[in-house]
Coordinates of C-alpha atoms in Angstrom, one line a residue:
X1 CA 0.0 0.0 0.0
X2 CA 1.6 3.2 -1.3
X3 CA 1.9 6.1 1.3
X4 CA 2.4 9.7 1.0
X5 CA 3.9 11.7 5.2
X6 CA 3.3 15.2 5.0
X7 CA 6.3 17.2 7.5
X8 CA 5.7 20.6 8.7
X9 CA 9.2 22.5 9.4
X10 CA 7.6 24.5 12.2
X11 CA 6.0 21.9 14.5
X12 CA 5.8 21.8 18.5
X13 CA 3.8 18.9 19.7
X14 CA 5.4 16.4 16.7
X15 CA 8.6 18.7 16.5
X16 CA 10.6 15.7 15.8
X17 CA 8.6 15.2 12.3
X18 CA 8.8 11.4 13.0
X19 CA 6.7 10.6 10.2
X20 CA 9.5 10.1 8.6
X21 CA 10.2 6.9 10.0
X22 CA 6.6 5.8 7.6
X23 CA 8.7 6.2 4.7
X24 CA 12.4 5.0 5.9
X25 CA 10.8 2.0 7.7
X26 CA 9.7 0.3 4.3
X27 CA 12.8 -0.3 2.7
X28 CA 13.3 -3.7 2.8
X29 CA 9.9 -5.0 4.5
X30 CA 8.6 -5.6 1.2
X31 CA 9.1 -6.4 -2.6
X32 CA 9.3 -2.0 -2.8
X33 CA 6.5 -2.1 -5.2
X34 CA 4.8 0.5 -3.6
X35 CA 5.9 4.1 -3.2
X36 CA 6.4 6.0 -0.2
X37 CA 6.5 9.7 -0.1
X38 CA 7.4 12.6 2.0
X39 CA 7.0 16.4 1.5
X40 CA 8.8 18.9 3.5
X41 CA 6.8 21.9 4.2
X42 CA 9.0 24.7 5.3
X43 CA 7.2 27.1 7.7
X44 CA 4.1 25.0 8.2
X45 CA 2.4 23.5 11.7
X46 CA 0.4 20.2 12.1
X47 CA -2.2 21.6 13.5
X48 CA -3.6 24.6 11.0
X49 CA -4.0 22.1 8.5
X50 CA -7.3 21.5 10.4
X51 CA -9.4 24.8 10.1
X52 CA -10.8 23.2 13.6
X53 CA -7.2 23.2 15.1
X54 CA -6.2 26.9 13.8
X55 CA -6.8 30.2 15.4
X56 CA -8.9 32.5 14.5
X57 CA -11.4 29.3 12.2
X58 CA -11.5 27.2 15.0
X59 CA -15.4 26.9 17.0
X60 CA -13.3 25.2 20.5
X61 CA -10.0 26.9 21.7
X62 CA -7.1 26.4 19.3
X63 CA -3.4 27.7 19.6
X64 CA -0.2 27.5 17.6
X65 CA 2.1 24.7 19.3
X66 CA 5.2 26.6 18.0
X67 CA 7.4 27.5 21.1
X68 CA 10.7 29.8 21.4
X69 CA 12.1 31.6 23.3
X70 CA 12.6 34.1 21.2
X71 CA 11.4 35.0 18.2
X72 CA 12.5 32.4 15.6
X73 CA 13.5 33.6 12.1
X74 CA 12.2 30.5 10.5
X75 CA 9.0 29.9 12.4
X76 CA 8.0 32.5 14.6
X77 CA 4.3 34.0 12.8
X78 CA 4.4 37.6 11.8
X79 CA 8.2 37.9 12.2
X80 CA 9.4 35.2 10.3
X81 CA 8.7 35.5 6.7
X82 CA 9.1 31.6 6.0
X83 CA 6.3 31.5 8.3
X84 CA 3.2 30.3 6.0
X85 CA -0.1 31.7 7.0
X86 CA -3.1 29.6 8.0
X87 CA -4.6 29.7 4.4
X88 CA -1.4 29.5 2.8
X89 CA -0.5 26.3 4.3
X90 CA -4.3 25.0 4.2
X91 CA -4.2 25.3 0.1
X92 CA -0.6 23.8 0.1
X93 CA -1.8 20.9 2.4
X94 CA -5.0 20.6 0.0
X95 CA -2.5 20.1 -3.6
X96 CA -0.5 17.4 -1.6
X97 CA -3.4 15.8 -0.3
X98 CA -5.4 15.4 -3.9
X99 CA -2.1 14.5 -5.5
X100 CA -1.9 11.6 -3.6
X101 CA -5.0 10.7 -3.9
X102 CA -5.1 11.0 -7.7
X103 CA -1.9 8.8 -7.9
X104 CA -3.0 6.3 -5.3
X105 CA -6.3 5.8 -5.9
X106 CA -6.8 7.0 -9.8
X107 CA -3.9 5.8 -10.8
X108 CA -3.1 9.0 -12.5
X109 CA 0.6 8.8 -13.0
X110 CA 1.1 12.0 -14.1
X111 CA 0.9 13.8 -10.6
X112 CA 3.8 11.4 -9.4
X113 CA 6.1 14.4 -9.9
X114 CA 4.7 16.2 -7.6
X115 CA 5.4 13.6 -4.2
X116 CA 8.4 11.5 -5.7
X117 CA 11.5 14.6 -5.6
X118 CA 11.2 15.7 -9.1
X119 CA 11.5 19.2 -7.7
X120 CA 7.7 19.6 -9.9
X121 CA 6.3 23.2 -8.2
X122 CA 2.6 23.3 -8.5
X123 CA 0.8 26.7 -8.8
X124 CA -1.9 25.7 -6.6
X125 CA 0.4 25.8 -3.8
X126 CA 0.8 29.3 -3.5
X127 CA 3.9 30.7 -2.2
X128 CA 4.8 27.6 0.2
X129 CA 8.0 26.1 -0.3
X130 CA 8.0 22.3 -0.2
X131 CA 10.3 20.0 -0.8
X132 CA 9.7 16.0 -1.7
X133 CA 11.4 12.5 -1.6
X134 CA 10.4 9.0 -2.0
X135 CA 11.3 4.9 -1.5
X136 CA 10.0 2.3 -3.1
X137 CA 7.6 2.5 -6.4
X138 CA 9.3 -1.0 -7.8
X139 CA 12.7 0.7 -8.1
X140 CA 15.8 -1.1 -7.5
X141 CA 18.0 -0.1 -3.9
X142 CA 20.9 0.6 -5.3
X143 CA 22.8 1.1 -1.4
X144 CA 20.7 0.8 1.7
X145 CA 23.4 1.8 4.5
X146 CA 23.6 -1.1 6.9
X147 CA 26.4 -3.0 9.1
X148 CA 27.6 -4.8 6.3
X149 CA 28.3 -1.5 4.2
X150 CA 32.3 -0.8 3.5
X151 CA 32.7 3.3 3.8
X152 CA 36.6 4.2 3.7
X153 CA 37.8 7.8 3.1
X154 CA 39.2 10.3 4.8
X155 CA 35.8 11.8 6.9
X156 CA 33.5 9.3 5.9
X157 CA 32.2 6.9 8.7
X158 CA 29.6 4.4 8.6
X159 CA 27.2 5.7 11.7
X160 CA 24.4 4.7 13.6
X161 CA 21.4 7.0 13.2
X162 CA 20.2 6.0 16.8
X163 CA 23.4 6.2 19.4
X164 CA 23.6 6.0 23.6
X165 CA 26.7 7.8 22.7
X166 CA 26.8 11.2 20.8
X167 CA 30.0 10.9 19.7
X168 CA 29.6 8.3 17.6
X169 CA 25.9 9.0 16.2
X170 CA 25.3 10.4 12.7
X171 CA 23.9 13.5 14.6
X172 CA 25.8 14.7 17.4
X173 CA 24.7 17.4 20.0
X174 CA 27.4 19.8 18.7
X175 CA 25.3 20.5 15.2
X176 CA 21.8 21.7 17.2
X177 CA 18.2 21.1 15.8
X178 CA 17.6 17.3 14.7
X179 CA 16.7 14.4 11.5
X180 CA 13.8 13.3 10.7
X181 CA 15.2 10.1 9.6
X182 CA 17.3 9.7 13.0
X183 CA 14.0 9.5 15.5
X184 CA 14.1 6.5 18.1
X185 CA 11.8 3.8 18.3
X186 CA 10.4 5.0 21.7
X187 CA 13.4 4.1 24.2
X188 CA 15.1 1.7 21.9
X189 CA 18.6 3.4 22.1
X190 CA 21.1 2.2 20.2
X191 CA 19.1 0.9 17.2
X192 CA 21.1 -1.9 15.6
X193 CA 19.5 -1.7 11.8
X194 CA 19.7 2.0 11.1
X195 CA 22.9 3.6 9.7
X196 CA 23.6 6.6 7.6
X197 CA 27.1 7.2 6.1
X198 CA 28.7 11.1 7.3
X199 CA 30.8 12.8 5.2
X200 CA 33.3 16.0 6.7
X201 CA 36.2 17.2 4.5
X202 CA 38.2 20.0 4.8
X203 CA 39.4 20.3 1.6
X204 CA 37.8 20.1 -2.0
X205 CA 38.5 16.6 -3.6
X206 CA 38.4 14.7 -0.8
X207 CA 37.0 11.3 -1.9
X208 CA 34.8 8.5 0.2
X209 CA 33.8 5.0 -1.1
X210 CA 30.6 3.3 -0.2
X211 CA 30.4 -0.3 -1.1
X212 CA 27.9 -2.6 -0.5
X213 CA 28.0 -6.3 0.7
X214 CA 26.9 -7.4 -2.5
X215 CA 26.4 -6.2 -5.9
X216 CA 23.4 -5.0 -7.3
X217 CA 22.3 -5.4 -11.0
X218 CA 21.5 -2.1 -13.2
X219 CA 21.2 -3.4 -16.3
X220 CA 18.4 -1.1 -18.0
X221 CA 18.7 1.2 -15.2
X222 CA 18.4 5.0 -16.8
X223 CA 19.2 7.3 -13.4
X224 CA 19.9 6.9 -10.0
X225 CA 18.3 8.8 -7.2
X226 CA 20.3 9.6 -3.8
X227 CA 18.9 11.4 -1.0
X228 CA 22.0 13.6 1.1
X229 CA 21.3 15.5 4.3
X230 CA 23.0 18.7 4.1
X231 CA 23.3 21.1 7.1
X232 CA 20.4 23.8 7.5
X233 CA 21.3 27.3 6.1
X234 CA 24.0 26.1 4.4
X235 CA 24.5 26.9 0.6
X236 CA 26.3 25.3 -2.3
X237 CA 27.3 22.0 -1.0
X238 CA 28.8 20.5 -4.2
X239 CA 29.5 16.7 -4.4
X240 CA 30.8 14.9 -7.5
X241 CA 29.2 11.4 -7.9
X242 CA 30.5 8.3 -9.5
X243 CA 29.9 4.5 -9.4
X244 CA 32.0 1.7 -10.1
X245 CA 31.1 -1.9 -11.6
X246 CA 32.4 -5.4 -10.3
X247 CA 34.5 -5.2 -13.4
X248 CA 36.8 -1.8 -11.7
X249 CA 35.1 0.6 -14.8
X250 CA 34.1 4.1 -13.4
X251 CA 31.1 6.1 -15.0
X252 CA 31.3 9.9 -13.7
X253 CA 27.5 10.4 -12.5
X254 CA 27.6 14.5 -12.5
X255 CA 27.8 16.9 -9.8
X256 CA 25.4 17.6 -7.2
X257 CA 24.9 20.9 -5.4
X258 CA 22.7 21.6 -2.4
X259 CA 21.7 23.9 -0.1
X260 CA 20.2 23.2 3.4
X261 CA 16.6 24.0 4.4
X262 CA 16.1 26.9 6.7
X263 CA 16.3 25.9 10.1
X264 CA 17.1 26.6 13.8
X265 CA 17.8 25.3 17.0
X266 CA 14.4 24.5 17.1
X267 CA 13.4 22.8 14.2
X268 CA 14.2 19.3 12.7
X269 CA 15.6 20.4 9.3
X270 CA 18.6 17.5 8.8
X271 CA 16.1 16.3 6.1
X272 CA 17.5 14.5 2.9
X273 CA 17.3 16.2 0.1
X274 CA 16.8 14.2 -3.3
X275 CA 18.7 14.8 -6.1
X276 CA 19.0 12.8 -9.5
X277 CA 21.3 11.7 -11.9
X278 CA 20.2 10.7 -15.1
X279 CA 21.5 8.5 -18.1
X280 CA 21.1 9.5 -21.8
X281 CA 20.6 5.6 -22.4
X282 CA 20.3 2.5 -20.7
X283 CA 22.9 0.3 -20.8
X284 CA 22.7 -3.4 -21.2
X285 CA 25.5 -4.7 -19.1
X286 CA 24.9 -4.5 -15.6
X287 CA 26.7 -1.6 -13.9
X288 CA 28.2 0.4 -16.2
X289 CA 25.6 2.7 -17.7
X290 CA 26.0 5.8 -19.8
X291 CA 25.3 8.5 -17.1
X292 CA 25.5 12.1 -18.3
X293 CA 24.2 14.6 -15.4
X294 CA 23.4 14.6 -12.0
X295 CA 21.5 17.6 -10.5
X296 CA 18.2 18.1 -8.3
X297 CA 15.8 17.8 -11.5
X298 CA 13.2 15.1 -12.8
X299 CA 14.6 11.7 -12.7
X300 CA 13.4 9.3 -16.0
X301 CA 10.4 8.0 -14.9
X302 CA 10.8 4.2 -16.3
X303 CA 10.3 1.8 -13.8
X304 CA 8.6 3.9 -11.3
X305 CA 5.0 2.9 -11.2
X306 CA 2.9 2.9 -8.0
X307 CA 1.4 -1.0 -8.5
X308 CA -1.2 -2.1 -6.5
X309 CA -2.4 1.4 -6.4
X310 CA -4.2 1.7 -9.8
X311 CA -1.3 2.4 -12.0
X312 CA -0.4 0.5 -15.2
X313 CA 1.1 -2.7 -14.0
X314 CA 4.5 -3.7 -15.6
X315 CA 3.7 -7.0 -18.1
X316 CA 6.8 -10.1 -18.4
X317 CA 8.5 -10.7 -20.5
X318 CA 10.6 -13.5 -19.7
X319 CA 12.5 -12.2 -17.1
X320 CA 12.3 -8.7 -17.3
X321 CA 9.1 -6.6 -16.7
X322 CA 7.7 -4.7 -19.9
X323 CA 5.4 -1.7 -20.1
X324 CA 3.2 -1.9 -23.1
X325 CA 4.1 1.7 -24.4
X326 CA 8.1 -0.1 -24.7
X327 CA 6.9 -3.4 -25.3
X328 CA 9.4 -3.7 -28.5
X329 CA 12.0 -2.2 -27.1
X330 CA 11.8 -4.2 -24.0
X331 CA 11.9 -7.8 -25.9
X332 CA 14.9 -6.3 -27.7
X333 CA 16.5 -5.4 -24.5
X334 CA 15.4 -8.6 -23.1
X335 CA 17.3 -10.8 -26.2
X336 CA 20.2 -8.6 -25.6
X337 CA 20.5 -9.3 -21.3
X338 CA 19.7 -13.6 -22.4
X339 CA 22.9 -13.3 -24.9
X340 CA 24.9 -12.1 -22.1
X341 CA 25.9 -14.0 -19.0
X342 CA 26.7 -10.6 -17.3
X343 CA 23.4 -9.4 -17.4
X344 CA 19.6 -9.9 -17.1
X345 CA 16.4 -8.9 -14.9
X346 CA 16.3 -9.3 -11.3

């Protein structure tokens, strides 16, 4: 069952956003099929997109849960101008919800942009500033950070998201404000089967690996998605990306370049950003595609249906799945991966 978590940067009583633990928590449960979504709302609050929970429309007392001690230049209302109004948010909150209920229940693929990072901006939702990314939706996971992940490089450590000790958690106390994707399972502290990789350099070039375990099959693949947390406030993080094949050949991706989400001590705005890199051709031997750019853009959209939820399903062919608008193409690409022992659908 597909999902779609709505986060609101400026939160008191759910401050922690840990809805994001809906969308984090599936990897792996399943076969992915289904797609699970989050938008980041910057300078929104759970509770005014309720008119019953909002000041001034509310019948029974309402209040804005926000709390600072001072006023907070990302959330405070009337000083902070990322600060959404209650109708501003209310008609942002009313695009996210219809989109995901025309994908998920319509089956109408062509709001998927809009909830799966394609960095797609709607009109209908005013001047709000949101931000998406997404699991799942039958795509394959390339790297899944876990204890069995090899991360050398000087600054780069494989880290537990959830950590007794601070020192040695993704997050320490030292940065302020909090992840999303780092919220405990009540009391459960450390969590064994979370991990992140962090990256600190203090020079330009400075290269990390990440290797999985075991290798993962591409062939066909046309882009690869990542999702980095950058710090808030920050500007122009640049990364460059490349991937390497069983084989030792190296395909430059692109380079990436970020900027962090407003934030303060008192918001949750580690929140991963999702950025694509995209092939001009898929390649039909298994890990070394043609990749030629890599920014926060729309990824190709092969491969990324929401099944189950009223979407065109995939149809076989032999061993690889086939859409009927590529049906020809597919067999072709299907002959090829048979001819080669390299290759082939998994």
């Amino acid at each position: 069952m597909p999902s779609l978590t709505v986060l609101p940067g400026c939160d008191g009583d759910v401050f922690d956003l840990q809805g994001e633990v809906y969308v984090d928590g599936t990897r792996g449960v399943s076969r992915g099929a289904a797609l699970h979504g989050a938008v980041y709302m910057v300078g929104a609050n759970h509770n005014f997109y309720n008119s019953e929970w909002t000041p001034g429309q509310a019948a029974a007392p309402a209040w804005d849960d926000f709390w600072s001690e001072e006023p907070d230049p990302v959330c405070t209302p009337n000083f902070a101008r990322t600060r959404l109004t209650p109708t501003q948010q209310q008609a942002a909150g009313a695009t996210y919800y219809a989109a995901a209920a025309r994908l998920f229940v319509g089956g109408d693929d062509r709001v998927r942009p809009l909830i799966d990072g394609s960095n797609v901006r709607p009109a209908s939702a005013g001047p709000a500033r949101v931000l998406s990314h997404a699991v799942g939706a039958a795509r394959t996971a390339l790297l899944v950070p876990d204890a069995t992940t090899t991360v050398t490089g000087a600054g780069a450590r494989l880290c537990p998201q959830v950590a007794s000790d601070p020192a040695v958690a993704c997050l320490g106390e030292a940065e302020g404000g909090g992840s999303p994707h780092f919220v405990p399972f009540g009391f459960i502290s450390p969590d064994p089967d979370r991990y992140a990789v962090a990256l600190t350099w203090s020079a330009p070039g400075t290269p990390a690996r990440i290797r999985p375990a075991r290798q993962v099959f591409v062939a066909g693949a046309t882009s690869v998605a990542l999702r980095i947390v950058v710090p808030p406030n920050t500007k122009g993080t640049t990364l460059d990306v490349a991937v390497t094949d069983t084989a030792g050949r190296r395909s430059v991706l692109g380079q990436v370049r970020l900027d962090g989400l407003p934030g303060t001590g008192f918001t949750t705005s580690y929140w991963g950003k999702r950025c694509a890199c995209r092939s001009g051709r898929a390649s039909t031997r298994a890990g070394s595609p043609r990749w030629n750019s890599c920014r926060a853009a729309r990824p190709a959209r092969r491969g990324w249906w929401t099944r189950g939820a009223g979407a065109p399903a995939p149809r076989t062919r032999g061993r690889c799945r086939c859409r009927a608008s590529t049906s020809d193409r597919c067999r072709q690409w299907t002959k090829a991966t048979r001819a080669s022992a390299r290759t082939g659908c998994r």
